[in-house]
PDB file of C-alpha atoms in Angstrom:
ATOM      1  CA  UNK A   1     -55.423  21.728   5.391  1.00 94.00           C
ATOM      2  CA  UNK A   2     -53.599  18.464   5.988  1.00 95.00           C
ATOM      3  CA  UNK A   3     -50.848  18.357   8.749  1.00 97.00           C
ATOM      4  CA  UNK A   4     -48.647  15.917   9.980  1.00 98.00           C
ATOM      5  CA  UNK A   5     -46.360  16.621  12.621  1.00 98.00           C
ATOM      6  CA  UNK A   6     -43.428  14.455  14.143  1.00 98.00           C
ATOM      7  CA  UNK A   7     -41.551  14.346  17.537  1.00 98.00           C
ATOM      8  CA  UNK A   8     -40.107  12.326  19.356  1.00 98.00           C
ATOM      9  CA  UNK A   9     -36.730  12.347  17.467  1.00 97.00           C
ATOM     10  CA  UNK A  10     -33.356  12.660  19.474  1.00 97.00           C
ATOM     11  CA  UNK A  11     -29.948  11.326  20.136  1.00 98.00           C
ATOM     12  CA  UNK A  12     -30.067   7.653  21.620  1.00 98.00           C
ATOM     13  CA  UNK A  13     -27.313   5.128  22.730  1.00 98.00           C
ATOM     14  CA  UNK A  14     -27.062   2.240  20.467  1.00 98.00           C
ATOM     15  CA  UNK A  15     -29.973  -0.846  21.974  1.00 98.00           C
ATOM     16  CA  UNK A  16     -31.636   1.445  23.237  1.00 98.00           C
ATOM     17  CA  UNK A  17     -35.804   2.917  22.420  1.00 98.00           C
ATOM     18  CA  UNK A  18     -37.169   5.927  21.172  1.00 98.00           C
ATOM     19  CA  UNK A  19     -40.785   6.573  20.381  1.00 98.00           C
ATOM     20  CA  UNK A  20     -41.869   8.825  17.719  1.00 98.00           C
ATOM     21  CA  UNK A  21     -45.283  10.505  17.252  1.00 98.00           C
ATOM     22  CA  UNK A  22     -47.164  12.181  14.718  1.00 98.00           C
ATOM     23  CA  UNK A  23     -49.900  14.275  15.201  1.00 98.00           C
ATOM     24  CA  UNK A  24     -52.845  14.484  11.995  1.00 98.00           C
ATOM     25  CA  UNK A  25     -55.345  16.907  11.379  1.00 97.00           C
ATOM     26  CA  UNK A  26     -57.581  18.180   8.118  1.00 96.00           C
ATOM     27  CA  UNK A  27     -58.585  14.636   7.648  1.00 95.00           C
ATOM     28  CA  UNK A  28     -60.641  12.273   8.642  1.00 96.00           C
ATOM     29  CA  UNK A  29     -57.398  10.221  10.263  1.00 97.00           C
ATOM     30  CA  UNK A  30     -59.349   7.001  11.347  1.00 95.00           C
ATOM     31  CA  UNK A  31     -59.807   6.415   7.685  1.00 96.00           C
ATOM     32  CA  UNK A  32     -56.747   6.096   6.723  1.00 96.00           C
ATOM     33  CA  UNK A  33     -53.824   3.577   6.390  1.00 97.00           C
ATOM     34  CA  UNK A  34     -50.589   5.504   7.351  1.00 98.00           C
ATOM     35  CA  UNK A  35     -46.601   4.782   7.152  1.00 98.00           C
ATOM     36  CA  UNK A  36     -43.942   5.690   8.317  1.00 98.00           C
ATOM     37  CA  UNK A  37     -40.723   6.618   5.276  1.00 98.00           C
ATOM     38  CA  UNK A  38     -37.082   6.931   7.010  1.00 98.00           C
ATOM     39  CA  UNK A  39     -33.946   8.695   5.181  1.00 98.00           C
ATOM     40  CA  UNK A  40     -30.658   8.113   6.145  1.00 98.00           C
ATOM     41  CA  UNK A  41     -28.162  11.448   5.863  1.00 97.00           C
ATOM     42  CA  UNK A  42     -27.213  12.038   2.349  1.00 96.00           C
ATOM     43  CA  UNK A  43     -29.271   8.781   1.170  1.00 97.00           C
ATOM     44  CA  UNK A  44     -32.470   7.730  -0.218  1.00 98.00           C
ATOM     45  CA  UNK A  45     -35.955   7.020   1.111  1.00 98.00           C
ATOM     46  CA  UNK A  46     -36.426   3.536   2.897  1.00 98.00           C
ATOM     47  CA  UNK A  47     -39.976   2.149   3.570  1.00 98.00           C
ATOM     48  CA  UNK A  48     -39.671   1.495   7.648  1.00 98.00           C
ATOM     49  CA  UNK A  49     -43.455   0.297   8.357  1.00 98.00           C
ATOM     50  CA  UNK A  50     -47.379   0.624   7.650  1.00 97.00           C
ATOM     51  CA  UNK A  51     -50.497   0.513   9.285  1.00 98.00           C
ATOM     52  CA  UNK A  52     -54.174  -0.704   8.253  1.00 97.00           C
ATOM     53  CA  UNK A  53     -56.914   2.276   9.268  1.00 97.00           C
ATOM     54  CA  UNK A  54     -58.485   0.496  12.245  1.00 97.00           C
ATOM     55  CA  UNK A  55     -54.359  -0.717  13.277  1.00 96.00           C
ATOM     56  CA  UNK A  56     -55.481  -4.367  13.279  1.00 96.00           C
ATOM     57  CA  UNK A  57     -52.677  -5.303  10.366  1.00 97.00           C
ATOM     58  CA  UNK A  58     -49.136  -3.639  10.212  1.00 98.00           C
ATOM     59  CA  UNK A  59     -46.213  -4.080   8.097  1.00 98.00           C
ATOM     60  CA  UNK A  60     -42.520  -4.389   8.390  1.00 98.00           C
ATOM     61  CA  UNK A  61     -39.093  -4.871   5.664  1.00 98.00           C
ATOM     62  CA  UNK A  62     -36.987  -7.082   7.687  1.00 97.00           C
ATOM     63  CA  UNK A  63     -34.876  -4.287   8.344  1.00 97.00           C
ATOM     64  CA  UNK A  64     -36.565  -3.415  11.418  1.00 98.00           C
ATOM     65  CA  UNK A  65     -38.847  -6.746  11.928  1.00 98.00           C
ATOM     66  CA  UNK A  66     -38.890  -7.362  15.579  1.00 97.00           C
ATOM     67  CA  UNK A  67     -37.330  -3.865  16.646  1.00 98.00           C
ATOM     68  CA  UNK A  68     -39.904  -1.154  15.443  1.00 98.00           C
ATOM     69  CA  UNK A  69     -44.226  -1.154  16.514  1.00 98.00           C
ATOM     70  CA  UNK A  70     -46.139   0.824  14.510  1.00 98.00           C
ATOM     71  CA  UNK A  71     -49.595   1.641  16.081  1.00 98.00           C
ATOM     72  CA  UNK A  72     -51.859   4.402  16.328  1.00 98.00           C
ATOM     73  CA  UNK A  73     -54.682   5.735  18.580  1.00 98.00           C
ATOM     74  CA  UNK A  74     -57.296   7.009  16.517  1.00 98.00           C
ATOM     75  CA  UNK A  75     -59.261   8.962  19.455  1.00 98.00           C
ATOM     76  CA  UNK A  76     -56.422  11.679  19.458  1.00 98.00           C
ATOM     77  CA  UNK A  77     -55.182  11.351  15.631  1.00 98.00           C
ATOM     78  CA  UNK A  78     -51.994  10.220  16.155  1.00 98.00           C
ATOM     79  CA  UNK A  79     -49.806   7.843  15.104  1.00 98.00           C
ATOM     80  CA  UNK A  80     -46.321   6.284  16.602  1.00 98.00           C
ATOM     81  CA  UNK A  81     -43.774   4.333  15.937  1.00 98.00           C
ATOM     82  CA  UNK A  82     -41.817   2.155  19.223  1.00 98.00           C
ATOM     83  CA  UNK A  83     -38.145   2.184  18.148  1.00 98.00           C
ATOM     84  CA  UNK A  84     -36.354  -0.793  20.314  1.00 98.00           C
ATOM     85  CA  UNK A  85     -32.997  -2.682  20.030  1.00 98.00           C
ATOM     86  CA  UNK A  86     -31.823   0.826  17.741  1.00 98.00           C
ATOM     87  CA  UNK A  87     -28.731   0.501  15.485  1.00 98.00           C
ATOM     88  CA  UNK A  88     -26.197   3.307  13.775  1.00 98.00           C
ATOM     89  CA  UNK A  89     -28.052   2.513  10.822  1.00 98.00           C
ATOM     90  CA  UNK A  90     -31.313   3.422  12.040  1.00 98.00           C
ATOM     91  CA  UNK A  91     -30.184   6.634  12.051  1.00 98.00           C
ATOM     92  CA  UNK A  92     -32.776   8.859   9.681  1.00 98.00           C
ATOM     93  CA  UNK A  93     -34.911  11.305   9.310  1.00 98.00           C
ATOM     94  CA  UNK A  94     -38.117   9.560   9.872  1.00 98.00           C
ATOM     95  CA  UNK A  95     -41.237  11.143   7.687  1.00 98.00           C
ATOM     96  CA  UNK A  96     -45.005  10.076   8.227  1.00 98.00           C
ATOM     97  CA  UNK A  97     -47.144   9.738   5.480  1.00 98.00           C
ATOM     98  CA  UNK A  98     -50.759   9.047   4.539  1.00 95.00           C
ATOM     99  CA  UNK A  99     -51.835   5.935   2.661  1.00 86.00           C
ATOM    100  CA  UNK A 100     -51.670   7.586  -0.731  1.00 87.00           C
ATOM    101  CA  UNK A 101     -48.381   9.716   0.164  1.00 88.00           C
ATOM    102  CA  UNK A 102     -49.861  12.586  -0.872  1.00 90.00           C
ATOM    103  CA  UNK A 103     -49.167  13.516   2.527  1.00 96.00           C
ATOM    104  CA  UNK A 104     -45.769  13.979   4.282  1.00 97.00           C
ATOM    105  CA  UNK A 105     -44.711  15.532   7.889  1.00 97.00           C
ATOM    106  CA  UNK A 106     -41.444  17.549   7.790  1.00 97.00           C
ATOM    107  CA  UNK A 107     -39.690  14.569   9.560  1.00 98.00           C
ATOM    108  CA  UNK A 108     -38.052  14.258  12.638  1.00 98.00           C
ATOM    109  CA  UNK A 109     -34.357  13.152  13.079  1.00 98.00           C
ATOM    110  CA  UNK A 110     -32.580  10.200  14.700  1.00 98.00           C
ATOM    111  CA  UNK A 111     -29.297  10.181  15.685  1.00 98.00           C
ATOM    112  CA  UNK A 112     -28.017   6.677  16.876  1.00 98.00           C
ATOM    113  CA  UNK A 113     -24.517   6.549  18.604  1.00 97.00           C
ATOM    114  CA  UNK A 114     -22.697   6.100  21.749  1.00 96.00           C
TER     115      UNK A 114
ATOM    116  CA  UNK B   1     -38.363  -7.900  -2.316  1.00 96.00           C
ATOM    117  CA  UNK B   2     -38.780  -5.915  -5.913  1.00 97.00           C
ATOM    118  CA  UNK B   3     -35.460  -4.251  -6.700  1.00 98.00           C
ATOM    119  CA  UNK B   4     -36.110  -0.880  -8.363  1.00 98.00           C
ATOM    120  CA  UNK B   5     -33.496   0.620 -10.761  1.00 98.00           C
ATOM    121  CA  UNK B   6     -33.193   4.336 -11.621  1.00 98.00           C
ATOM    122  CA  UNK B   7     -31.213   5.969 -14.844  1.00 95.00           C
ATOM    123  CA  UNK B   8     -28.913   9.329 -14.565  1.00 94.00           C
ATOM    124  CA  UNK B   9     -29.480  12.218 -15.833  1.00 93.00           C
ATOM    125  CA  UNK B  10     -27.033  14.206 -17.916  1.00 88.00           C
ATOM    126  CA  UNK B  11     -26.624  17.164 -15.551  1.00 85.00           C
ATOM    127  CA  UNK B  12     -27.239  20.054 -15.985  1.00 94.00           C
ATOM    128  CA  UNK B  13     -30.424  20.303 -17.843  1.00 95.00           C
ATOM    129  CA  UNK B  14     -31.097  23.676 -19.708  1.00 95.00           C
ATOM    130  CA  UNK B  15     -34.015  25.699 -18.567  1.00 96.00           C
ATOM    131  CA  UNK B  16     -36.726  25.285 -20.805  1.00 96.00           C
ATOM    132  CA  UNK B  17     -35.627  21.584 -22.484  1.00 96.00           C
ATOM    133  CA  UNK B  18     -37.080  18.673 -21.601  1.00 97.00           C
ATOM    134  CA  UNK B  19     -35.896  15.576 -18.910  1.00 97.00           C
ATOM    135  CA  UNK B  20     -36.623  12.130 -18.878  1.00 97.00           C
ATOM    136  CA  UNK B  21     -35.745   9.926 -15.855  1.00 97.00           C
ATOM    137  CA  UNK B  22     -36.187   6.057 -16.271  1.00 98.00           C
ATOM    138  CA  UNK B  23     -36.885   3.773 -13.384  1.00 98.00           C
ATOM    139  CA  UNK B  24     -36.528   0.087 -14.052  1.00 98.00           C
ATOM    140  CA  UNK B  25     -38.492  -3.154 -11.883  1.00 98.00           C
ATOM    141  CA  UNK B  26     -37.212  -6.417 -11.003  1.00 98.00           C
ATOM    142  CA  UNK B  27     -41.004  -7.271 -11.345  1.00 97.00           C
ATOM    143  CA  UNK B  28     -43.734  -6.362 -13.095  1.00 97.00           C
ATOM    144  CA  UNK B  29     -46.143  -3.541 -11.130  1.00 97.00           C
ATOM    145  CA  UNK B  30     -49.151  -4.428 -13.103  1.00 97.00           C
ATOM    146  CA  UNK B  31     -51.895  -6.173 -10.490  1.00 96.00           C
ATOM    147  CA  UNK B  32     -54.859  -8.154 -11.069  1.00 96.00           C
ATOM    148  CA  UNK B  33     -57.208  -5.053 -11.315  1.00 95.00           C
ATOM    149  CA  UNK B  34     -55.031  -3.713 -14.277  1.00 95.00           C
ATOM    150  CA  UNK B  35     -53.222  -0.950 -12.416  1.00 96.00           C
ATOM    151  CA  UNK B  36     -49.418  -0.454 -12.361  1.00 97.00           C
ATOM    152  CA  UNK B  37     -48.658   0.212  -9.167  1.00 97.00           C
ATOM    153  CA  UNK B  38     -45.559   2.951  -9.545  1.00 98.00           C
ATOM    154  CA  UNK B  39     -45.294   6.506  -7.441  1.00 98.00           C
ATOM    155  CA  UNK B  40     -42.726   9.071  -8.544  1.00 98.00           C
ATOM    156  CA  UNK B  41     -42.115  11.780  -6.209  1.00 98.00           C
ATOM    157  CA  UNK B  42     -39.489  14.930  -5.957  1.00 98.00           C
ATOM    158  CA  UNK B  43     -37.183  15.727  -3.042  1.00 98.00           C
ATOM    159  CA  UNK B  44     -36.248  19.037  -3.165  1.00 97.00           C
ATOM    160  CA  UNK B  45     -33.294  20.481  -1.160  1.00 95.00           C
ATOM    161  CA  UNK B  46     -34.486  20.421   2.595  1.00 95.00           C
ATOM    162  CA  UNK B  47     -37.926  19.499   1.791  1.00 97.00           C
ATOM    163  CA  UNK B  48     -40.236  16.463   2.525  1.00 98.00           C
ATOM    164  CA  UNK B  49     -40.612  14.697  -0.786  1.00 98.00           C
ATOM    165  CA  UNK B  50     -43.784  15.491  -2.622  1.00 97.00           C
ATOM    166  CA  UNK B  51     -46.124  12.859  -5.119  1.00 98.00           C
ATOM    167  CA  UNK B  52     -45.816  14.028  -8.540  1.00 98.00           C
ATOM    168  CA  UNK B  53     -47.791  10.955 -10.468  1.00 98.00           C
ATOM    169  CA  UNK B  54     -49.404   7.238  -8.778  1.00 97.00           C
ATOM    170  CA  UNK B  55     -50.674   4.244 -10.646  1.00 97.00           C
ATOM    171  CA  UNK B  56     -47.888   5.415 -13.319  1.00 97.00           C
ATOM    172  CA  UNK B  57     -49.366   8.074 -14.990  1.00 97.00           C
ATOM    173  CA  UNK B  58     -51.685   9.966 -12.908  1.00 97.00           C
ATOM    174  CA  UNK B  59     -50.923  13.299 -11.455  1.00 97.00           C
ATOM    175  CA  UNK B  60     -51.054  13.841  -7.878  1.00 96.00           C
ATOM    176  CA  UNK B  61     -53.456  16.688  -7.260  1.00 94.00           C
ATOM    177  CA  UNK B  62     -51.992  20.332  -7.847  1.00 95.00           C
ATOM    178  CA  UNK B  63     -49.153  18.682  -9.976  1.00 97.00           C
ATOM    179  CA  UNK B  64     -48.337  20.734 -13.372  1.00 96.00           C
ATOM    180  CA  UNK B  65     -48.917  18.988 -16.552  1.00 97.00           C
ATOM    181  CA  UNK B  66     -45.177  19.450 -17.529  1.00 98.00           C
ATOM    182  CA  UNK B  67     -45.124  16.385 -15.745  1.00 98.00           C
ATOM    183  CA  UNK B  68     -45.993  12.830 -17.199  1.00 98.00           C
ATOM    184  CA  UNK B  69     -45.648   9.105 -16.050  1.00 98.00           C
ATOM    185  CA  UNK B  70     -45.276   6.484 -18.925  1.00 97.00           C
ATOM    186  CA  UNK B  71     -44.214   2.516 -19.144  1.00 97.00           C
ATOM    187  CA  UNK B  72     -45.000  -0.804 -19.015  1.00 92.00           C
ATOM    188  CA  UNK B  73     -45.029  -3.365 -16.360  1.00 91.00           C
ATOM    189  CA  UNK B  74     -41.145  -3.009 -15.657  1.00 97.00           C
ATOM    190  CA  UNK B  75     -40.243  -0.010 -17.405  1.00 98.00           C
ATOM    191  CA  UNK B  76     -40.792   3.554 -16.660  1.00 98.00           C
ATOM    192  CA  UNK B  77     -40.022   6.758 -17.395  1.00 98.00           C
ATOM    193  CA  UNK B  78     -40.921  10.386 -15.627  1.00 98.00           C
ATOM    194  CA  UNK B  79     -40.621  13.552 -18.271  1.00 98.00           C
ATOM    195  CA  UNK B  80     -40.599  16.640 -17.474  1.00 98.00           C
ATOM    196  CA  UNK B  81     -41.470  19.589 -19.759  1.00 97.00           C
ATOM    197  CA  UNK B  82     -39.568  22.787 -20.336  1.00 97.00           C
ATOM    198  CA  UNK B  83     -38.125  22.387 -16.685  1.00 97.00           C
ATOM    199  CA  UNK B  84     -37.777  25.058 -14.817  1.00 97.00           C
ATOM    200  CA  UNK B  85     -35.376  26.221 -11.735  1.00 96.00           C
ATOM    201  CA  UNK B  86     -37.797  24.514  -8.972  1.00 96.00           C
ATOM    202  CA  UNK B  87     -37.958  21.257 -10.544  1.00 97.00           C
ATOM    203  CA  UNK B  88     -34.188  20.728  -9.365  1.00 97.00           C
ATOM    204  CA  UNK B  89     -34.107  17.831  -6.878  1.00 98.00           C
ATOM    205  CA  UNK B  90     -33.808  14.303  -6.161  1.00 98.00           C
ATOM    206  CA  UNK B  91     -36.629  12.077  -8.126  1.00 98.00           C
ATOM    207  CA  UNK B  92     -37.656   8.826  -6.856  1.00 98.00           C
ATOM    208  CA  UNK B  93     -39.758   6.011  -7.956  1.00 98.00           C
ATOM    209  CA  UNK B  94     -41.669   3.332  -5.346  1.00 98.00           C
ATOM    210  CA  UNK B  95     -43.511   0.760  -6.496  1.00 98.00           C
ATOM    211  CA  UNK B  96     -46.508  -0.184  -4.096  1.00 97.00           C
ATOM    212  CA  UNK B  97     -47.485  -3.228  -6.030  1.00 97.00           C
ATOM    213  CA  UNK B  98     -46.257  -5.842  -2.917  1.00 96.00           C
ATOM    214  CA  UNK B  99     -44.689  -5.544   0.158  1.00 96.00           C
ATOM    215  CA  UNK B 100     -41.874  -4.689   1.277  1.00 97.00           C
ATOM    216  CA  UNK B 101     -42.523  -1.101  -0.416  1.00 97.00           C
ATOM    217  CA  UNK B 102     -39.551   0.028  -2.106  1.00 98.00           C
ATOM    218  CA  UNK B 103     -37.884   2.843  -3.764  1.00 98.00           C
ATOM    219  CA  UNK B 104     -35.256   3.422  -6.480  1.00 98.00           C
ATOM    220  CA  UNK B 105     -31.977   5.155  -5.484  1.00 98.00           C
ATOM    221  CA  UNK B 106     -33.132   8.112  -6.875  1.00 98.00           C
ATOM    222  CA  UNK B 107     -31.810  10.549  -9.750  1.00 98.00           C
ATOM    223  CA  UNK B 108     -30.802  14.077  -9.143  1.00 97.00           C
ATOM    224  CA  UNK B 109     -32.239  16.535 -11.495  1.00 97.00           C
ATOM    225  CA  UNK B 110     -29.973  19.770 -11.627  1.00 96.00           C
ATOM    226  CA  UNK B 111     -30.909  23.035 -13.828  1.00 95.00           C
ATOM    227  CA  UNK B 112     -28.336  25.262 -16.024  1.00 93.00           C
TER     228      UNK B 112
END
């Protein structure tokens, strides 16, 4: 069975980091691209960044360009996401997903404010 | 950045009829190999949202049949068949066809 599990989530001062983590297992993790899918309270789904199977490409909106890392360490399934320079409107839920999004974590929350 | 444009429904939707949601493109999601590249998922209340159909029309594994992707390259619409209490939610589409990724607003789907 396929499980993703996020932590990491919190309540953070505005410009300051916060690193998330999901853990993967039923699959074969190193073969897959993952992202990471953010909801803001009471609003839709926002793509927030991906990452290529062996993490030597990622992708970013411009949203969070230059704030957020995506990267992953396949040797212990799991995948983060380095939050920097955080904003009142990066507060989310923040989901991970599998390349397909077929796959979803329950999410983990972050709250943004002073 | 592909805008993506989703219809309202005419809430609430009797149990048993039929829904169609529509879900609009700024740009076509038809790439070179011939695919259109559109996702539709459902958000439930309190849930993680959940692939219903990919490349337009297929169904995401385990997904009933009630449900069916159709379009075109811009154009497309999610029906659902003789809906039922659990289909009530949030619907969104995404179209993977470029980055960035994005998503329509999404329609909410509510059941009499």
């Amino acid at each position: 069975e396929v499980q993703l599990v996020e932590s990491g989530g919190g309540l953070v001062q505005p410009g300051r980091s916060l690193k998330l983590s999901c853990v993967a297992s039923g699959f074969t993790f190193n073969n897959y691209w993952m992202t990471w899918i953010r909801q803001a309270p009471g609003k839709g789904l926002e793509w927030v960044a991906s990452i290529t199977n062996t993490g030597g490409s990622t992708y970013y909106p411009d949203s969070v360009k230059g704030r957020f890392t995506i990267s992953r360490d396949n040797a212990k399934s799991t995948l983060y996401l380095q939050m920097n320079s955080l904003r009142s409107e990066d507060t989310a839920t923040y989901y991970c997903t599998v390349e397909d999004f077929d796959y979803w974590g329950q999410g983990v929350m972050v709250t943004v404010s002073s | 950045d592909i805008v993506m444009t989703q219809g309202v429904l005419p809430n609430p939707v009797p149990s048993g009829e039929s829904a169609s949601i529509t879900c609009r493109s700024s740009k076509s999601l038809v790439y070179k190999d011939g695919k259109t590249y559109l996702n539709w998922f459902l958000q439930r209340p309190g849930q993680s949202p959940q692939l219903l159909t990919y490349w337009m029309s297929t169904r995401a594994s385990g997904v009933s049949d009630r449900f069916s992707g159709s379009g075109s390259g811009t154009y497309f619409t999610l029906k659902i068949s003789r809906v039922r209490a659990e289909d009530a939610g949030v619907y969104y589409c995404q179209q993977v066809r470029e980055y960035p990724l994005t998503f329509g607003s999404g329609t909410k789907l509510e059941i009499k």
